[in-house]
């Protein structure tokens, strides 16, 4: 679980789960240098400075998210090396300490675990699930209650053809070359991915809505599960499925788009807004029950 770095000094590796509202951040990754933009990781590492580790603490993030994207549960590993003679922090103490010293209210550490010294938060993940939230019945931006601002994609339509979206989504299931849904900017060795699950279902409205708002506005949830995704793959798949739901595309056209492997096509080049996307969970098969999944009342799964 730990490695000895000096006489009496032990380096301990931890896996931490954390959540954030991404509105204020330039993504989850740290922004280095003199840029004014800042990432969630910057705040996490700033809080970790108060742990007084012998060596600076760096977070290795499991799943990178763009500016404006949120996380119900992301994960990272970090190493903490206490001074000689001091035992490693218990995981619950580490989580509490990080939360105590976090300076941004939109970030929270959920839980921490001790893991082996060779554990890697990104490479060891066996499943990642993303949730995308849509709302219909909102014809002007100011009709959306303030409690939902920057947390969903507002569609200027009264309804969606959910059955057509569900039919279209079946074409995306399985192992495919997803080049048609990949944005430039993050090269990978292979564009082949396996989409294990995709769902389109009604979402729950906020209990903070007025009765009139609850009758008028309808929420929808799209969920995508895979071991890993290409850059902006989820947001581009969402945009295509929404086009199907609005009648701009037929379900069969999604199969044609996928097989084209062309990311510059008319429909697949569209990217759904970042603020509707949530990283819902990151799972690790080797940790069993240690994996942390959140299903709050507003963002719960409907399967």
XYZ file of C-alpha atoms in Angstrom:
303
model
C 0.000 0.000 0.000
C 2.947 2.355 0.502
C 6.611 2.665 -0.469
C 9.493 3.711 1.765
C 11.239 6.840 0.421
C 13.564 7.617 3.318
C 14.283 6.210 6.750
C 10.948 6.077 8.525
C 9.164 7.981 5.758
C 6.360 6.230 3.862
C 4.682 7.429 0.705
C 1.006 6.480 0.601
C -1.132 6.498 -2.534
C -4.834 7.378 -2.338
C -7.765 7.293 -4.706
C -10.137 10.197 -4.123
C -13.570 10.819 -5.570
C -14.649 14.423 -5.972
C -17.464 16.416 -7.553
C -17.790 19.910 -8.964
C -20.060 22.332 -10.759
C -17.924 23.159 -13.779
C -19.334 26.591 -14.613
C -16.436 28.587 -13.145
C -13.593 26.383 -14.334
C -11.501 25.954 -17.451
C -12.083 22.225 -17.201
C -10.910 19.794 -14.537
C -7.214 19.751 -15.498
C -4.814 22.169 -13.830
C -3.866 25.284 -15.755
C -0.150 25.934 -15.292
C 1.722 29.194 -15.741
C 0.398 32.744 -15.639
C -2.922 32.236 -17.408
C -5.972 33.687 -15.677
C -8.025 30.551 -16.373
C -8.012 27.902 -13.666
C -8.982 24.238 -13.410
C -10.531 22.145 -10.643
C -7.181 20.405 -10.185
C -5.530 23.718 -9.249
C -7.835 24.047 -6.238
C -7.408 20.399 -5.221
C -3.625 20.668 -5.293
C -3.721 23.971 -3.437
C -5.731 22.283 -0.666
C -3.283 19.360 -0.650
C -0.409 21.756 0.118
C -1.817 21.980 3.648
C -1.146 18.267 4.143
C 2.561 19.132 4.569
C 3.738 16.293 2.356
C 7.523 15.932 2.034
C 7.105 16.085 -1.750
C 4.493 18.242 -3.553
C 1.164 16.474 -4.064
C -0.024 16.127 -7.642
C -3.432 14.758 -8.645
C -3.609 12.338 -11.574
C -7.134 12.798 -12.898
C -9.118 9.812 -14.145
C -11.372 11.620 -16.604
C -10.701 15.016 -18.123
C -13.702 17.273 -18.586
C -13.930 20.493 -20.610
C -14.730 23.988 -19.430
C -18.333 24.153 -18.206
C -18.743 20.369 -17.840
C -19.747 19.127 -14.380
C -18.998 15.973 -12.398
C -21.178 14.111 -9.951
C -18.193 11.860 -9.310
C -14.747 12.128 -10.893
C -11.657 10.407 -9.497
C -7.916 10.924 -9.120
C -4.944 9.353 -7.401
C -2.346 11.207 -5.364
C 0.711 10.393 -3.268
C 1.268 11.833 0.201
C 4.608 11.385 1.935
C 4.531 12.455 5.577
C 7.614 13.358 7.579
C 9.675 10.647 9.231
C 7.892 8.839 12.010
C 4.413 9.980 11.047
C 1.987 7.300 9.843
C -0.040 7.759 6.637
C -3.289 9.663 6.943
C -6.378 7.468 7.336
C -8.453 7.933 4.143
C -11.332 9.619 5.958
C -8.929 12.119 7.545
C -7.406 12.896 4.151
C -10.838 13.565 2.619
C -11.863 15.775 5.536
C -8.598 17.726 5.384
C -8.919 18.382 1.658
C -12.491 19.620 2.089
C -11.448 21.848 4.971
C -8.819 23.590 2.849
C -10.664 23.754 -0.493
C -11.186 27.426 -1.340
C -13.884 27.029 -3.987
C -17.465 26.183 -2.895
C -18.243 24.371 -6.160
C -15.788 21.528 -5.413
C -16.201 18.771 -2.839
C -14.185 15.654 -2.043
C -16.571 12.741 -1.613
C -14.439 9.901 -0.345
C -10.878 8.569 -0.249
C -9.303 5.096 -0.293
C -5.783 3.730 0.180
C -4.633 1.964 -2.989
C -1.447 0.138 -4.037
C 1.540 2.277 -5.026
C 1.210 1.218 -8.693
C -2.509 2.036 -8.955
C -3.353 4.510 -11.743
C -6.662 6.382 -11.640
C -6.921 6.822 -15.403
C -5.567 3.503 -16.675
C -7.296 1.304 -14.078
C -10.814 2.616 -14.687
C -13.098 -0.075 -16.079
C -16.213 2.060 -16.666
C -17.128 5.709 -17.128
C -20.696 6.964 -17.338
C -21.760 10.376 -18.602
C -25.158 11.967 -18.133
C -26.512 14.665 -20.442
C -29.548 16.706 -19.337
C -32.044 18.333 -21.724
C -35.116 20.464 -21.111
C -38.019 21.120 -23.492
C -40.865 23.615 -23.256
C -38.563 26.568 -22.615
C -38.817 29.007 -25.517
C -36.659 31.759 -24.037
C -33.556 31.433 -21.826
C -35.168 33.529 -19.098
C -38.001 30.982 -18.787
C -35.600 28.489 -17.213
C -35.642 28.738 -13.399
C -32.417 30.042 -11.933
C -31.875 26.743 -10.097
C -31.283 25.010 -13.450
C -29.116 27.646 -15.157
C -25.941 26.149 -16.637
C -27.078 22.626 -15.682
C -28.974 21.557 -18.815
C -29.349 22.241 -22.536
C -32.470 24.321 -23.167
C -34.217 23.228 -26.364
C -36.704 25.599 -27.983
C -39.164 22.805 -28.620
C -42.216 21.527 -26.771
C -41.350 17.857 -27.107
C -38.882 15.275 -28.383
C -39.529 12.071 -30.302
C -37.958 9.928 -27.616
C -38.864 6.651 -29.337
C -36.929 7.762 -32.428
C -33.977 8.791 -30.258
C -33.985 5.404 -28.551
C -34.058 3.669 -31.930
C -31.190 5.813 -33.188
C -29.155 5.154 -30.046
C -29.141 1.419 -30.753
C -26.921 2.055 -33.784
C -24.243 3.437 -31.460
C -24.121 0.445 -29.129
C -21.197 -1.944 -29.393
C -17.648 -1.675 -30.714
C -17.151 0.815 -33.547
C -14.767 3.315 -35.048
C -16.240 6.511 -33.569
C -14.149 8.903 -35.694
C -17.339 10.604 -36.877
C -17.986 11.721 -33.292
C -14.458 12.809 -32.367
C -13.343 16.432 -32.173
C -9.819 17.455 -33.080
C -7.449 18.446 -30.297
C -6.744 15.217 -28.414
C -5.051 12.586 -30.628
C -5.436 8.955 -29.596
C -3.835 5.754 -30.949
C -7.219 4.354 -32.029
C -10.720 5.813 -32.492
C -12.314 2.422 -31.740
C -14.421 2.384 -28.603
C -17.061 0.092 -27.114
C -20.278 1.808 -26.056
C -21.780 -0.561 -23.499
C -24.951 1.320 -22.720
C -26.897 4.292 -24.023
C -30.289 5.380 -22.753
C -32.785 8.152 -23.411
C -35.384 8.618 -20.698
C -37.495 11.177 -18.814
C -35.614 13.118 -16.166
C -36.885 14.426 -12.865
C -37.787 18.089 -12.504
C -36.456 20.111 -9.636
C -38.600 20.124 -6.475
C -37.867 23.866 -6.377
C -40.028 24.535 -9.447
C -43.404 26.223 -9.212
C -46.410 24.066 -10.219
C -46.721 26.029 -13.475
C -43.046 25.451 -14.315
C -43.374 21.747 -13.526
C -46.297 21.448 -15.964
C -44.560 23.375 -18.741
C -40.967 22.153 -18.606
C -39.912 18.567 -19.229
C -36.487 17.161 -18.525
C -34.750 14.337 -20.388
C -31.651 12.337 -19.524
C -29.190 10.708 -21.899
C -26.659 8.299 -20.414
C -23.598 6.791 -22.070
C -21.320 4.127 -20.574
C -17.953 2.977 -21.896
C -14.512 2.233 -20.534
C -13.304 5.392 -22.260
C -14.504 8.002 -24.745
C -12.966 10.070 -27.501
C -12.610 13.828 -27.143
C -16.111 15.367 -27.095
C -17.618 12.057 -28.257
C -20.514 12.231 -25.790
C -21.449 15.812 -26.670
C -21.384 15.054 -30.400
C -23.442 11.873 -30.026
C -25.900 13.873 -27.929
C -26.217 16.543 -30.626
C -27.030 13.897 -33.247
C -29.592 12.162 -31.032
C -31.240 15.519 -30.301
C -31.418 16.161 -34.062
C -33.286 12.856 -34.346
C -35.601 13.828 -31.514
C -36.404 17.124 -33.244
C -37.095 15.412 -36.577
C -34.051 16.810 -38.392
C -32.577 13.311 -38.788
C -34.067 9.857 -39.210
C -32.848 7.135 -36.825
C -31.276 5.182 -39.701
C -29.117 8.190 -40.590
C -27.218 7.796 -37.337
C -25.880 4.468 -38.614
C -24.819 6.159 -41.848
C -23.056 8.929 -39.923
C -21.238 6.408 -37.723
C -20.076 4.359 -40.707
C -18.887 7.461 -42.570
C -16.072 7.980 -40.015
C -16.208 11.626 -41.103
C -16.104 14.107 -38.199
C -16.764 17.089 -40.495
C -20.194 16.049 -41.779
C -23.126 18.464 -41.575
C -24.865 16.833 -38.620
C -22.084 15.129 -36.647
C -19.918 18.274 -36.550
C -22.370 19.833 -34.100
C -21.408 19.706 -30.429
C -23.949 19.861 -27.612
C -23.257 22.645 -25.066
C -20.831 21.783 -22.289
C -23.111 22.901 -19.459
C -25.590 20.030 -19.950
C -22.958 17.332 -19.452
C -22.088 15.549 -16.191
C -19.501 12.875 -15.528
C -21.707 10.611 -13.442
C -19.360 7.854 -12.307
C -15.931 6.271 -12.681
C -15.703 2.616 -11.643
C -12.749 0.361 -10.870
C -13.317 -3.377 -11.089
C -10.336 -4.152 -8.864
C -11.770 -2.087 -5.999
C -15.185 -3.720 -5.858
C -17.421 -1.831 -3.470
C -14.836 0.949 -3.177
C -16.095 2.540 -6.378
C -18.243 5.568 -5.663
C -21.386 6.269 -7.659
C -23.795 9.082 -6.892
C -27.459 9.077 -7.833
C -28.973 12.139 -6.266
C -32.723 12.778 -6.482
C -32.421 15.297 -9.301
C -29.881 13.400 -11.385
C -31.063 9.870 -10.687
C -30.938 7.122 -13.275
C -34.101 6.069 -15.070
C -33.503 2.732 -16.760
